PDB file of C-alpha atoms and ligand atoms in Angstrom:
ATOM      1  CA  UNK A   1      67.979 112.310  84.908  1.00 37.00           C
ATOM      2  CA  UNK A   2      70.077 110.655  87.600  1.00 40.00           C
ATOM      3  CA  UNK A   3      67.574 107.956  88.550  1.00 42.00           C
ATOM      4  CA  UNK A   4      67.087 106.539  85.039  1.00 44.00           C
ATOM      5  CA  UNK A   5      70.851 106.578  84.450  1.00 44.00           C
ATOM      6  CA  UNK A   6      71.418 104.660  87.683  1.00 47.00           C
ATOM      7  CA  UNK A   7      68.662 102.216  86.803  1.00 46.00           C
ATOM      8  CA  UNK A   8      70.223 101.642  83.387  1.00 46.00           C
ATOM      9  CA  UNK A   9      73.605 101.047  85.019  1.00 48.00           C
ATOM     10  CA  UNK A  10      72.122  98.545  87.436  1.00 44.00           C
ATOM     11  CA  UNK A  11      70.445  96.649  84.611  1.00 44.00           C
ATOM     12  CA  UNK A  12      73.683  96.667  82.607  1.00 47.00           C
ATOM     13  CA  UNK A  13      75.675  95.390  85.608  1.00 47.00           C
ATOM     14  CA  UNK A  14      73.098  92.684  86.252  1.00 42.00           C
ATOM     15  CA  UNK A  15      73.201  91.598  82.610  1.00 41.00           C
ATOM     16  CA  UNK A  16      76.987  91.431  82.579  1.00 46.00           C
ATOM     17  CA  UNK A  17      76.952  89.368  85.761  1.00 41.00           C
ATOM     18  CA  UNK A  18      74.236  87.056  84.499  1.00 39.00           C
ATOM     19  CA  UNK A  19      76.262  86.371  81.389  1.00 44.00           C
ATOM     20  CA  UNK A  20      78.876  84.820  83.599  1.00 45.00           C
ATOM     21  CA  UNK A  21      76.742  82.613  85.785  1.00 46.00           C
ATOM     22  CA  UNK A  22      77.337  79.067  84.570  1.00 45.00           C
ATOM     23  CA  UNK A  23      74.809  76.323  84.192  1.00 43.00           C
ATOM     24  CA  UNK A  24      74.323  73.869  87.021  1.00 39.00           C
ATOM     25  CA  UNK A  25      76.295  71.358  84.970  1.00 40.00           C
ATOM     26  CA  UNK A  26      79.386  73.485  84.476  1.00 50.00           C
ATOM     27  CA  UNK A  27      82.641  71.561  84.672  1.00 67.00           C
ATOM     28  CA  UNK A  28      84.958  71.873  87.627  1.00 86.00           C
ATOM     29  CA  UNK A  29      86.914  75.056  86.949  1.00 93.00           C
ATOM     30  CA  UNK A  30      90.662  74.931  86.343  1.00 97.00           C
ATOM     31  CA  UNK A  31      91.082  77.754  88.860  1.00 98.00           C
ATOM     32  CA  UNK A  32      88.603  78.806  91.528  1.00 98.00           C
ATOM     33  CA  UNK A  33      88.976  82.239  93.065  1.00 98.00           C
ATOM     34  CA  UNK A  34      87.215  83.323  96.245  1.00 98.00           C
ATOM     35  CA  UNK A  35      87.262  87.013  97.135  1.00 98.00           C
ATOM     36  CA  UNK A  36      87.347  86.504 100.886  1.00 98.00           C
ATOM     37  CA  UNK A  37      87.607  90.201 101.756  1.00 98.00           C
ATOM     38  CA  UNK A  38      87.373  93.108  99.335  1.00 98.00           C
ATOM     39  CA  UNK A  39      87.982  96.204 101.483  1.00 97.00           C
ATOM     40  CA  UNK A  40      91.034  98.345 101.951  1.00 95.00           C
ATOM     41  CA  UNK A  41      91.816  99.495 105.502  1.00 95.00           C
ATOM     42  CA  UNK A  42      88.458 101.261 105.928  1.00 93.00           C
ATOM     43  CA  UNK A  43      85.669  99.805 108.049  1.00 93.00           C
ATOM     44  CA  UNK A  44      82.502  98.847 106.223  1.00 91.00           C
ATOM     45  CA  UNK A  45      79.637  96.706 107.480  1.00 91.00           C
ATOM     46  CA  UNK A  46      79.795  94.259 104.572  1.00 94.00           C
ATOM     47  CA  UNK A  47      83.446  94.247 103.512  1.00 96.00           C
ATOM     48  CA  UNK A  48      86.337  92.819 105.492  1.00 98.00           C
ATOM     49  CA  UNK A  49      90.096  93.040 104.952  1.00 98.00           C
ATOM     50  CA  UNK A  50      91.667  92.164 101.637  1.00 98.00           C
ATOM     51  CA  UNK A  51      92.312  88.474 101.110  1.00 98.00           C
ATOM     52  CA  UNK A  52      91.912  86.291  98.037  1.00 98.00           C
ATOM     53  CA  UNK A  53      91.944  82.492  97.878  1.00 98.00           C
ATOM     54  CA  UNK A  54      93.056  80.882  94.630  1.00 98.00           C
ATOM     55  CA  UNK A  55      92.500  77.132  94.319  1.00 98.00           C
ATOM     56  CA  UNK A  56      94.002  75.049  91.527  1.00 98.00           C
ATOM     57  CA  UNK A  57      94.749  71.327  91.300  1.00 97.00           C
ATOM     58  CA  UNK A  58      94.100  70.876  95.013  1.00 95.00           C
ATOM     59  CA  UNK A  59      96.431  73.693  96.062  1.00 96.00           C
ATOM     60  CA  UNK A  60      94.979  76.432  98.246  1.00 97.00           C
ATOM     61  CA  UNK A  61      96.968  79.624  97.733  1.00 98.00           C
ATOM     62  CA  UNK A  62      96.092  82.598  99.906  1.00 98.00           C
ATOM     63  CA  UNK A  63      96.988  86.070  98.643  1.00 98.00           C
ATOM     64  CA  UNK A  64      97.126  88.585 101.494  1.00 98.00           C
ATOM     65  CA  UNK A  65      95.559  87.949 104.881  1.00 98.00           C
ATOM     66  CA  UNK A  66      93.552  91.023 105.783  1.00 98.00           C
ATOM     67  CA  UNK A  67      91.291  91.571 108.765  1.00 97.00           C
ATOM     68  CA  UNK A  68      89.142  88.491 109.524  1.00 96.00           C
ATOM     69  CA  UNK A  69      90.365  86.371 106.621  1.00 97.00           C
ATOM     70  CA  UNK A  70      89.894  83.348 108.914  1.00 96.00           C
ATOM     71  CA  UNK A  71      86.221  84.163 109.339  1.00 96.00           C
ATOM     72  CA  UNK A  72      85.720  84.531 105.600  1.00 97.00           C
ATOM     73  CA  UNK A  73      87.506  81.224 104.922  1.00 97.00           C
ATOM     74  CA  UNK A  74      85.159  79.517 107.365  1.00 95.00           C
ATOM     75  CA  UNK A  75      82.125  81.187 105.812  1.00 95.00           C
ATOM     76  CA  UNK A  76      83.371  80.021 102.403  1.00 95.00           C
ATOM     77  CA  UNK A  77      83.480  76.410 103.661  1.00 93.00           C
ATOM     78  CA  UNK A  78      87.263  76.323 103.618  1.00 94.00           C
ATOM     79  CA  UNK A  79      88.831  75.085 106.820  1.00 93.00           C
ATOM     80  CA  UNK A  80      91.460  77.675 107.817  1.00 95.00           C
ATOM     81  CA  UNK A  81      93.763  74.855 108.901  1.00 94.00           C
ATOM     82  CA  UNK A  82      94.075  73.750 105.267  1.00 95.00           C
ATOM     83  CA  UNK A  83      95.938  76.879 104.160  1.00 97.00           C
ATOM     84  CA  UNK A  84      99.555  76.006 103.385  1.00 96.00           C
ATOM     85  CA  UNK A  85     100.799  78.724 101.020  1.00 98.00           C
ATOM     86  CA  UNK A  86     100.527  82.450 101.703  1.00 98.00           C
ATOM     87  CA  UNK A  87     101.601  85.210  99.330  1.00 98.00           C
ATOM     88  CA  UNK A  88     101.801  88.781 100.626  1.00 98.00           C
ATOM     89  CA  UNK A  89     101.698  91.672  98.183  1.00 98.00           C
ATOM     90  CA  UNK A  90     103.376  94.141 100.571  1.00 98.00           C
ATOM     91  CA  UNK A  91     103.698  94.948 104.242  1.00 98.00           C
ATOM     92  CA  UNK A  92     100.959  97.514 104.828  1.00 98.00           C
ATOM     93  CA  UNK A  93      99.052  96.269 107.839  1.00 98.00           C
ATOM     94  CA  UNK A  94      95.712  95.837 106.078  1.00 98.00           C
ATOM     95  CA  UNK A  95      97.290  93.023 104.045  1.00 98.00           C
ATOM     96  CA  UNK A  96      98.526  90.823 106.840  1.00 98.00           C
ATOM     97  CA  UNK A  97      96.791  91.771 110.086  1.00 98.00           C
ATOM     98  CA  UNK A  98      94.754  88.551 109.781  1.00 98.00           C
ATOM     99  CA  UNK A  99      97.950  86.497 109.672  1.00 98.00           C
ATOM    100  CA  UNK A 100      98.412  86.057 113.439  1.00 98.00           C
ATOM    101  CA  UNK A 101      94.890  84.659 113.701  1.00 97.00           C
ATOM    102  CA  UNK A 102      95.423  82.295 110.767  1.00 98.00           C
ATOM    103  CA  UNK A 103      98.722  81.214 112.282  1.00 98.00           C
ATOM    104  CA  UNK A 104      97.572  80.603 115.875  1.00 96.00           C
ATOM    105  CA  UNK A 105      93.879  79.705 115.996  1.00 95.00           C
ATOM    106  CA  UNK A 106      93.752  76.747 113.567  1.00 94.00           C
ATOM    107  CA  UNK A 107      96.922  75.477 115.284  1.00 94.00           C
ATOM    108  CA  UNK A 108      95.528  75.185 118.802  1.00 90.00           C
ATOM    109  CA  UNK A 109      91.798  74.947 118.034  1.00 90.00           C
ATOM    110  CA  UNK A 110      91.512  72.981 114.796  1.00 90.00           C
ATOM    111  CA  UNK A 111      94.472  70.627 115.048  1.00 88.00           C
ATOM    112  CA  UNK A 112      96.477  71.989 112.141  1.00 93.00           C
ATOM    113  CA  UNK A 113      99.307  69.547 111.528  1.00 93.00           C
ATOM    114  CA  UNK A 114     101.623  71.685 109.423  1.00 96.00           C
ATOM    115  CA  UNK A 115     103.195  75.131 109.223  1.00 96.00           C
ATOM    116  CA  UNK A 116     103.168  77.549 106.274  1.00 95.00           C
ATOM    117  CA  UNK A 117     105.240  78.612 103.367  1.00 98.00           C
ATOM    118  CA  UNK A 118     105.043  82.390 103.022  1.00 98.00           C
ATOM    119  CA  UNK A 119     106.211  84.623 100.200  1.00 98.00           C
ATOM    120  CA  UNK A 120     106.606  88.303 100.935  1.00 98.00           C
ATOM    121  CA  UNK A 121     108.724  91.348 100.140  1.00 98.00           C
ATOM    122  CA  UNK A 122     111.856  92.409 101.929  1.00 97.00           C
ATOM    123  CA  UNK A 123     111.026  92.802 105.614  1.00 97.00           C
ATOM    124  CA  UNK A 124     108.790  89.724 105.806  1.00 98.00           C
ATOM    125  CA  UNK A 125     111.358  87.715 107.743  1.00 98.00           C
ATOM    126  CA  UNK A 126     111.554  90.437 110.415  1.00 98.00           C
ATOM    127  CA  UNK A 127     107.755  90.742 110.493  1.00 98.00           C
ATOM    128  CA  UNK A 128     107.421  86.995 111.151  1.00 98.00           C
ATOM    129  CA  UNK A 129     110.086  87.158 113.864  1.00 98.00           C
ATOM    130  CA  UNK A 130     108.146  90.020 115.449  1.00 98.00           C
ATOM    131  CA  UNK A 131     104.928  88.008 115.306  1.00 98.00           C
ATOM    132  CA  UNK A 132     106.616  85.102 117.066  1.00 97.00           C
ATOM    133  CA  UNK A 133     107.783  87.499 119.757  1.00 98.00           C
ATOM    134  CA  UNK A 134     104.292  88.952 120.127  1.00 98.00           C
ATOM    135  CA  UNK A 135     102.832  85.505 120.769  1.00 97.00           C
ATOM    136  CA  UNK A 136     105.723  84.419 122.983  1.00 97.00           C
ATOM    137  CA  UNK A 137     103.406  83.439 125.817  1.00 97.00           C
ATOM    138  CA  UNK A 138     101.513  80.918 123.683  1.00 95.00           C
ATOM    139  CA  UNK A 139     104.699  79.606 122.105  1.00 95.00           C
ATOM    140  CA  UNK A 140     106.064  78.901 125.550  1.00 94.00           C
ATOM    141  CA  UNK A 141     102.978  77.792 127.478  1.00 94.00           C
ATOM    142  CA  UNK A 142     100.535  76.405 124.954  1.00 92.00           C
ATOM    143  CA  UNK A 143     102.859  74.008 123.160  1.00 92.00           C
ATOM    144  CA  UNK A 144     102.162  70.370 124.054  1.00 90.00           C
ATOM    145  CA  UNK A 145     101.920  66.999 122.353  1.00 88.00           C
ATOM    146  CA  UNK A 146      98.617  68.015 120.769  1.00 86.00           C
ATOM    147  CA  UNK A 147      99.913  71.379 119.649  1.00 90.00           C
ATOM    148  CA  UNK A 148     103.555  70.863 118.664  1.00 94.00           C
ATOM    149  CA  UNK A 149     105.623  73.910 117.897  1.00 95.00           C
ATOM    150  CA  UNK A 150     106.664  72.411 114.559  1.00 96.00           C
ATOM    151  CA  UNK A 151     103.174  73.222 113.285  1.00 96.00           C
ATOM    152  CA  UNK A 152     103.883  76.916 113.829  1.00 97.00           C
ATOM    153  CA  UNK A 153     106.862  76.932 111.492  1.00 98.00           C
ATOM    154  CA  UNK A 154     106.760  79.588 108.784  1.00 98.00           C
ATOM    155  CA  UNK A 155     109.218  79.257 105.940  1.00 98.00           C
ATOM    156  CA  UNK A 156     109.715  82.695 104.410  1.00 98.00           C
ATOM    157  CA  UNK A 157     110.595  82.975 100.727  1.00 98.00           C
ATOM    158  CA  UNK A 158     112.012  86.220  99.360  1.00 93.00           C
ATOM    159  CA  UNK A 159     110.214  87.805  96.424  1.00 95.00           C
ATOM    160  CA  UNK A 160     111.655  89.042  93.193  1.00 95.00           C
ATOM    161  CA  UNK A 161     110.196  89.269  89.716  1.00 97.00           C
ATOM    162  CA  UNK A 162     109.674  85.857  88.164  1.00 98.00           C
ATOM    163  CA  UNK A 163     108.282  82.442  89.028  1.00 98.00           C
ATOM    164  CA  UNK A 164     108.238  82.044  92.808  1.00 98.00           C
ATOM    165  CA  UNK A 165     106.191  78.838  93.153  1.00 98.00           C
ATOM    166  CA  UNK A 166     105.604  75.838  90.922  1.00 98.00           C
ATOM    167  CA  UNK A 167     103.920  72.626  92.009  1.00 97.00           C
ATOM    168  CA  UNK A 168     101.521  70.204  90.351  1.00 97.00           C
ATOM    169  CA  UNK A 169     101.368  72.382  87.255  1.00 98.00           C
ATOM    170  CA  UNK A 170     100.330  75.412  89.317  1.00 98.00           C
ATOM    171  CA  UNK A 171     102.690  78.330  88.760  1.00 98.00           C
ATOM    172  CA  UNK A 172     102.828  81.621  90.640  1.00 98.00           C
ATOM    173  CA  UNK A 173     104.751  84.553  89.171  1.00 98.00           C
ATOM    174  CA  UNK A 174     105.468  87.729  91.144  1.00 98.00           C
ATOM    175  CA  UNK A 175     105.976  91.147  89.566  1.00 98.00           C
ATOM    176  CA  UNK A 176     106.847  94.499  91.156  1.00 98.00           C
ATOM    177  CA  UNK A 177     104.262  97.286  91.233  1.00 98.00           C
ATOM    178  CA  UNK A 178     104.250 100.874  92.550  1.00 97.00           C
ATOM    179  CA  UNK A 179     102.660 101.647  95.917  1.00 97.00           C
ATOM    180  CA  UNK A 180     104.612 104.615  97.251  1.00 95.00           C
ATOM    181  CA  UNK A 181     105.182 104.083 101.003  1.00 95.00           C
ATOM    182  CA  UNK A 182     103.991 100.487 100.551  1.00 95.00           C
ATOM    183  CA  UNK A 183     107.000  99.611  98.391  1.00 97.00           C
ATOM    184  CA  UNK A 184     108.422  97.079  97.822  1.00 98.00           C
ATOM    185  CA  UNK A 185     105.034  95.923  96.545  1.00 98.00           C
ATOM    186  CA  UNK A 186     104.150  93.053  94.241  1.00 98.00           C
ATOM    187  CA  UNK A 187     101.348  91.737  92.089  1.00 98.00           C
ATOM    188  CA  UNK A 188     100.940  88.068  91.223  1.00 98.00           C
ATOM    189  CA  UNK A 189      99.911  85.899  88.322  1.00 98.00           C
ATOM    190  CA  UNK A 190      98.684  82.320  88.824  1.00 98.00           C
ATOM    191  CA  UNK A 191      98.778  79.941  85.856  1.00 98.00           C
ATOM    192  CA  UNK A 192      97.268  76.489  85.638  1.00 98.00           C
ATOM    193  CA  UNK A 193      96.094  74.328  82.753  1.00 98.00           C
ATOM    194  CA  UNK A 194      96.282  77.137  80.219  1.00 97.00           C
ATOM    195  CA  UNK A 195      94.308  79.556  82.412  1.00 98.00           C
ATOM    196  CA  UNK A 196      95.493  82.551  84.375  1.00 98.00           C
ATOM    197  CA  UNK A 197      94.494  84.871  87.186  1.00 98.00           C
ATOM    198  CA  UNK A 198      96.298  88.148  87.842  1.00 98.00           C
ATOM    199  CA  UNK A 199      96.155  90.116  91.090  1.00 98.00           C
ATOM    200  CA  UNK A 200      97.290  93.719  90.841  1.00 98.00           C
ATOM    201  CA  UNK A 201      98.078  94.072  94.521  1.00 97.00           C
ATOM    202  CA  UNK A 202      98.123  97.649  95.797  1.00 98.00           C
ATOM    203  CA  UNK A 203      99.461  99.844  93.030  1.00 98.00           C
ATOM    204  CA  UNK A 204      98.798 102.887  90.983  1.00 97.00           C
ATOM    205  CA  UNK A 205      98.478 102.323  87.228  1.00 97.00           C
ATOM    206  CA  UNK A 206     101.382 100.028  86.508  1.00 98.00           C
ATOM    207  CA  UNK A 207     102.777  98.650  83.266  1.00 98.00           C
ATOM    208  CA  UNK A 208     103.499  95.284  84.887  1.00 98.00           C
ATOM    209  CA  UNK A 209      99.801  94.724  85.576  1.00 98.00           C
ATOM    210  CA  UNK A 210      99.134  95.361  81.883  1.00 98.00           C
ATOM    211  CA  UNK A 211     102.046  93.126  80.871  1.00 98.00           C
ATOM    212  CA  UNK A 212     101.138  90.169  83.091  1.00 98.00           C
ATOM    213  CA  UNK A 213      97.405  90.743  82.759  1.00 98.00           C
ATOM    214  CA  UNK A 214      97.287  90.799  78.969  1.00 98.00           C
ATOM    215  CA  UNK A 215      94.808  88.179  77.760  1.00 94.00           C
ATOM    216  CA  UNK A 216      94.539  86.712  81.253  1.00 98.00           C
ATOM    217  CA  UNK A 217      91.277  84.986  82.103  1.00 98.00           C
ATOM    218  CA  UNK A 218      90.811  87.182  85.153  1.00 98.00           C
ATOM    219  CA  UNK A 219      92.378  90.404  86.403  1.00 98.00           C
ATOM    220  CA  UNK A 220      91.574  91.364  89.998  1.00 98.00           C
ATOM    221  CA  UNK A 221      92.397  95.026  90.480  1.00 98.00           C
ATOM    222  CA  UNK A 222      92.408  97.494  93.366  1.00 98.00           C
ATOM    223  CA  UNK A 223      90.434 100.715  92.993  1.00 98.00           C
ATOM    224  CA  UNK A 224      90.201 103.989  94.886  1.00 97.00           C
ATOM    225  CA  UNK A 225      87.537 106.685  94.638  1.00 95.00           C
ATOM    226  CA  UNK A 226      86.900 109.645  96.914  1.00 93.00           C
ATOM    227  CA  UNK A 227      84.161 112.231  96.911  1.00 92.00           C
ATOM    228  CA  UNK A 228      84.758 115.321  94.827  1.00 91.00           C
ATOM    229  CA  UNK A 229      85.366 117.304  98.029  1.00 94.00           C
ATOM    230  CA  UNK A 230      88.078 114.959  99.306  1.00 94.00           C
ATOM    231  CA  UNK A 231      89.659 114.580  95.885  1.00 93.00           C
ATOM    232  CA  UNK A 232      90.436 118.285  95.893  1.00 93.00           C
ATOM    233  CA  UNK A 233      92.245 118.285  99.238  1.00 95.00           C
ATOM    234  CA  UNK A 234      96.025 118.421  98.807  1.00 92.00           C
ATOM    235  CA  UNK A 235      96.601 115.885 101.593  1.00 92.00           C
ATOM    236  CA  UNK A 236      94.325 113.411  99.813  1.00 93.00           C
ATOM    237  CA  UNK A 237      96.020 113.662  96.434  1.00 92.00           C
ATOM    238  CA  UNK A 238      98.933 111.590  97.731  1.00 91.00           C
ATOM    239  CA  UNK A 239      96.560 108.896  98.959  1.00 92.00           C
ATOM    240  CA  UNK A 240      94.782 108.756  95.609  1.00 94.00           C
ATOM    241  CA  UNK A 241      98.140 108.478  93.858  1.00 94.00           C
ATOM    242  CA  UNK A 242      99.046 105.268  95.732  1.00 96.00           C
ATOM    243  CA  UNK A 243      96.211 103.254  94.249  1.00 97.00           C
ATOM    244  CA  UNK A 244      94.333 103.043  90.957  1.00 97.00           C
ATOM    245  CA  UNK A 245      91.459 105.347  90.078  1.00 97.00           C
ATOM    246  CA  UNK A 246      88.531 104.040  88.003  1.00 97.00           C
ATOM    247  CA  UNK A 247      89.886 105.980  85.017  1.00 97.00           C
ATOM    248  CA  UNK A 248      93.328 104.363  85.372  1.00 98.00           C
ATOM    249  CA  UNK A 249      91.708 100.947  85.838  1.00 98.00           C
ATOM    250  CA  UNK A 250      89.811 101.486  82.594  1.00 98.00           C
ATOM    251  CA  UNK A 251      93.127 101.998  80.821  1.00 98.00           C
ATOM    252  CA  UNK A 252      94.635  98.843  82.357  1.00 98.00           C
ATOM    253  CA  UNK A 253      91.587  96.737  81.466  1.00 98.00           C
ATOM    254  CA  UNK A 254      91.315  98.142  77.949  1.00 98.00           C
ATOM    255  CA  UNK A 255      94.960  97.431  77.196  1.00 98.00           C
ATOM    256  CA  UNK A 256      95.126  94.035  78.950  1.00 98.00           C
ATOM    257  CA  UNK A 257      91.723  92.859  77.680  1.00 98.00           C
ATOM    258  CA  UNK A 258      91.173  90.049  80.196  1.00 98.00           C
ATOM    259  CA  UNK A 259      88.146  87.770  79.865  1.00 98.00           C
ATOM    260  CA  UNK A 260      86.902  89.355  83.076  1.00 98.00           C
ATOM    261  CA  UNK A 261      88.039  92.267  85.226  1.00 98.00           C
ATOM    262  CA  UNK A 262      87.007  92.400  88.886  1.00 98.00           C
ATOM    263  CA  UNK A 263      87.505  95.116  91.461  1.00 98.00           C
ATOM    264  CA  UNK A 264      88.716  94.124  94.908  1.00 98.00           C
ATOM    265  CA  UNK A 265      90.488  96.149  97.618  1.00 98.00           C
ATOM    266  CA  UNK A 266      87.841  98.800  97.054  1.00 97.00           C
ATOM    267  CA  UNK A 267      88.835 102.004  98.817  1.00 95.00           C
ATOM    268  CA  UNK A 268      86.191 104.698  99.047  1.00 94.00           C
ATOM    269  CA  UNK A 269      85.776 107.753 101.268  1.00 92.00           C
ATOM    270  CA  UNK A 270      82.597 109.822 101.394  1.00 92.00           C
ATOM    271  CA  UNK A 271      81.345 107.529  98.625  1.00 88.00           C
ATOM    272  CA  UNK A 272      80.206 104.625 100.707  1.00 78.00           C
ATOM    273  CA  UNK A 273      77.624 101.985  99.982  1.00 83.00           C
ATOM    274  CA  UNK A 274      75.932 101.317  96.679  1.00 89.00           C
ATOM    275  CA  UNK A 275      76.343 104.925  95.557  1.00 88.00           C
ATOM    276  CA  UNK A 276      80.118 104.674  95.674  1.00 92.00           C
ATOM    277  CA  UNK A 277      80.226 101.308  93.913  1.00 96.00           C
ATOM    278  CA  UNK A 278      77.883 102.602  91.254  1.00 95.00           C
ATOM    279  CA  UNK A 279      80.085 105.630  90.725  1.00 95.00           C
ATOM    280  CA  UNK A 280      83.216 103.485  90.384  1.00 97.00           C
ATOM    281  CA  UNK A 281      81.563 101.337  87.714  1.00 98.00           C
ATOM    282  CA  UNK A 282      80.192 104.399  85.899  1.00 97.00           C
ATOM    283  CA  UNK A 283      83.549 106.181  85.910  1.00 97.00           C
ATOM    284  CA  UNK A 284      85.307 103.057  84.589  1.00 98.00           C
ATOM    285  CA  UNK A 285      82.789 102.832  81.763  1.00 98.00           C
ATOM    286  CA  UNK A 286      82.939 106.565  81.057  1.00 98.00           C
ATOM    287  CA  UNK A 287      86.727 106.265  80.728  1.00 98.00           C
ATOM    288  CA  UNK A 288      86.224 103.876  77.847  1.00 97.00           C
ATOM    289  CA  UNK A 289      86.388 100.305  79.144  1.00 98.00           C
ATOM    290  CA  UNK A 290      83.510  98.343  77.642  1.00 97.00           C
ATOM    291  CA  UNK A 291      84.585  94.763  78.437  1.00 98.00           C
ATOM    292  CA  UNK A 292      83.353  92.367  81.114  1.00 98.00           C
ATOM    293  CA  UNK A 293      83.623  93.956  84.570  1.00 98.00           C
ATOM    294  CA  UNK A 294      82.313  92.987  87.984  1.00 98.00           C
ATOM    295  CA  UNK A 295      82.380  94.778  91.323  1.00 98.00           C
ATOM    296  CA  UNK A 296      83.892  92.370  93.833  1.00 98.00           C
ATOM    297  CA  UNK A 297      81.935  91.321  96.866  1.00 97.00           C
ATOM    298  CA  UNK A 298      83.126  89.459  99.955  1.00 98.00           C
ATOM    299  CA  UNK A 299      82.850  85.664  99.476  1.00 98.00           C
ATOM    300  CA  UNK A 300      82.039  85.982  95.772  1.00 98.00           C
ATOM    301  CA  UNK A 301      83.633  83.164  93.789  1.00 98.00           C
ATOM    302  CA  UNK A 302      84.891  83.198  90.231  1.00 98.00           C
ATOM    303  CA  UNK A 303      85.259  79.934  88.353  1.00 98.00           C
ATOM    304  CA  UNK A 304      87.947  80.146  85.685  1.00 98.00           C
ATOM    305  CA  UNK A 305      87.919  77.490  82.979  1.00 97.00           C
ATOM    306  CA  UNK A 306      86.658  77.463  79.412  1.00 95.00           C
ATOM    307  CA  UNK A 307      84.298  80.149  80.648  1.00 96.00           C
ATOM    308  CA  UNK A 308      84.800  82.688  83.421  1.00 97.00           C
ATOM    309  CA  UNK A 309      81.819  82.495  85.740  1.00 97.00           C
ATOM    310  CA  UNK A 310      80.921  84.758  88.654  1.00 98.00           C
ATOM    311  CA  UNK A 311      79.019  83.068  91.454  1.00 97.00           C
ATOM    312  CA  UNK A 312      77.378  85.031  94.260  1.00 96.00           C
ATOM    313  CA  UNK A 313      78.358  84.369  97.883  1.00 96.00           C
ATOM    314  CA  UNK A 314      76.965  81.135  99.297  1.00 92.00           C
ATOM    315  CA  UNK A 315      74.312  81.291 101.958  1.00 92.00           C
ATOM    316  CA  UNK A 316      75.575  81.273 105.531  1.00 93.00           C
ATOM    317  CA  UNK A 317      72.734  78.954 106.526  1.00 90.00           C
ATOM    318  CA  UNK A 318      73.775  75.530 107.780  1.00 84.00           C
ATOM    319  CA  UNK A 319      77.382  76.476 108.414  1.00 86.00           C
ATOM    320  CA  UNK A 320      78.613  73.862 110.864  1.00 82.00           C
ATOM    321  CA  UNK A 321      80.512  74.691 114.023  1.00 81.00           C
ATOM    322  CA  UNK A 322      84.214  74.601 113.435  1.00 79.00           C
ATOM    323  CA  UNK A 323      85.550  74.476 116.933  1.00 67.00           C
ATOM    324  CA  UNK A 324      86.925  71.014 117.397  1.00 57.00           C
ATOM    325  CA  UNK A 325      90.019  69.154 116.343  1.00 49.00           C
ATOM    326  CA  UNK A 326      87.698  66.305 115.448  1.00 51.00           C
ATOM    327  CA  UNK A 327      85.585  68.448 113.151  1.00 49.00           C
ATOM    328  CA  UNK A 328      85.552  67.205 109.584  1.00 47.00           C
ATOM    329  CA  UNK A 329      84.592  70.099 107.366  1.00 47.00           C
ATOM    330  CA  UNK A 330      82.063  69.146 104.693  1.00 42.00           C
TER     331      UNK A 330
HETATM  332 ZN1   ZN B   1      95.948  97.986 101.052  1.00 93.92          ZN
END
């Protein structure tokens, strides 16, 4: 019976996705979301570190900077040097290990002419100071009139619950979540032009995600699923408790009722590949969530406006070189 059930699931998933693909004449979305990387810390061939780009009214807001976020920006036709605002959910390494690359490489290679504003939990200031120390050689020897040190400035903003950024009608609100040894940990809500996108960050089932995600256009949520064998191991129970199981996600989505729910930061062990993703979707459905749901994919974009439209990753064909200060990205 397993094969027909899987086939039915695949058809259902495809139908739900197709419902959200807009016509070629769709209006420019109020908010455009690009899932740059959708993995947790695990290595997968097709998923890189967690990082999500939210674009609204010309602002490019980057939420977390996981492994190879720079590469995914480039592949998404976004010049990494254009990132100006970075929001970290917490200080587990898989959420900011791409930061040094985003900080240094566009500075010396792509002619970035500005620093960053960065929002992060307690400890972010020390982390940035440590990063500056780590790259002390470059800061001392590589600085010149083409690569001024001013363009490496990072202004760190402390996080607490409430509005942390507001510019051009784009508002970012931070809210605390629960991530065990990842605390203090935050989720975020972005509002613009009457539309909203909520990122759970790394958390177990948390009332704040329900509160801020209620009636949002889009909720992007972490998920964790292990094989039955691993789920039974006492040492794994603590790991599972740090993040959100498909059953817990179903509860969040059912109560918040967003126009679309998307999984990103997908943590699986012994459930890799399509089988694991299929199981996550099936368990979420079996737990009672029947609304719109999509499994995130690296470089997938979601256009949020009067409709919420999922667009598959763009082809990597015809990507131009991006290795010169003179390069104008199309
Ligand atoms: Zn994580």
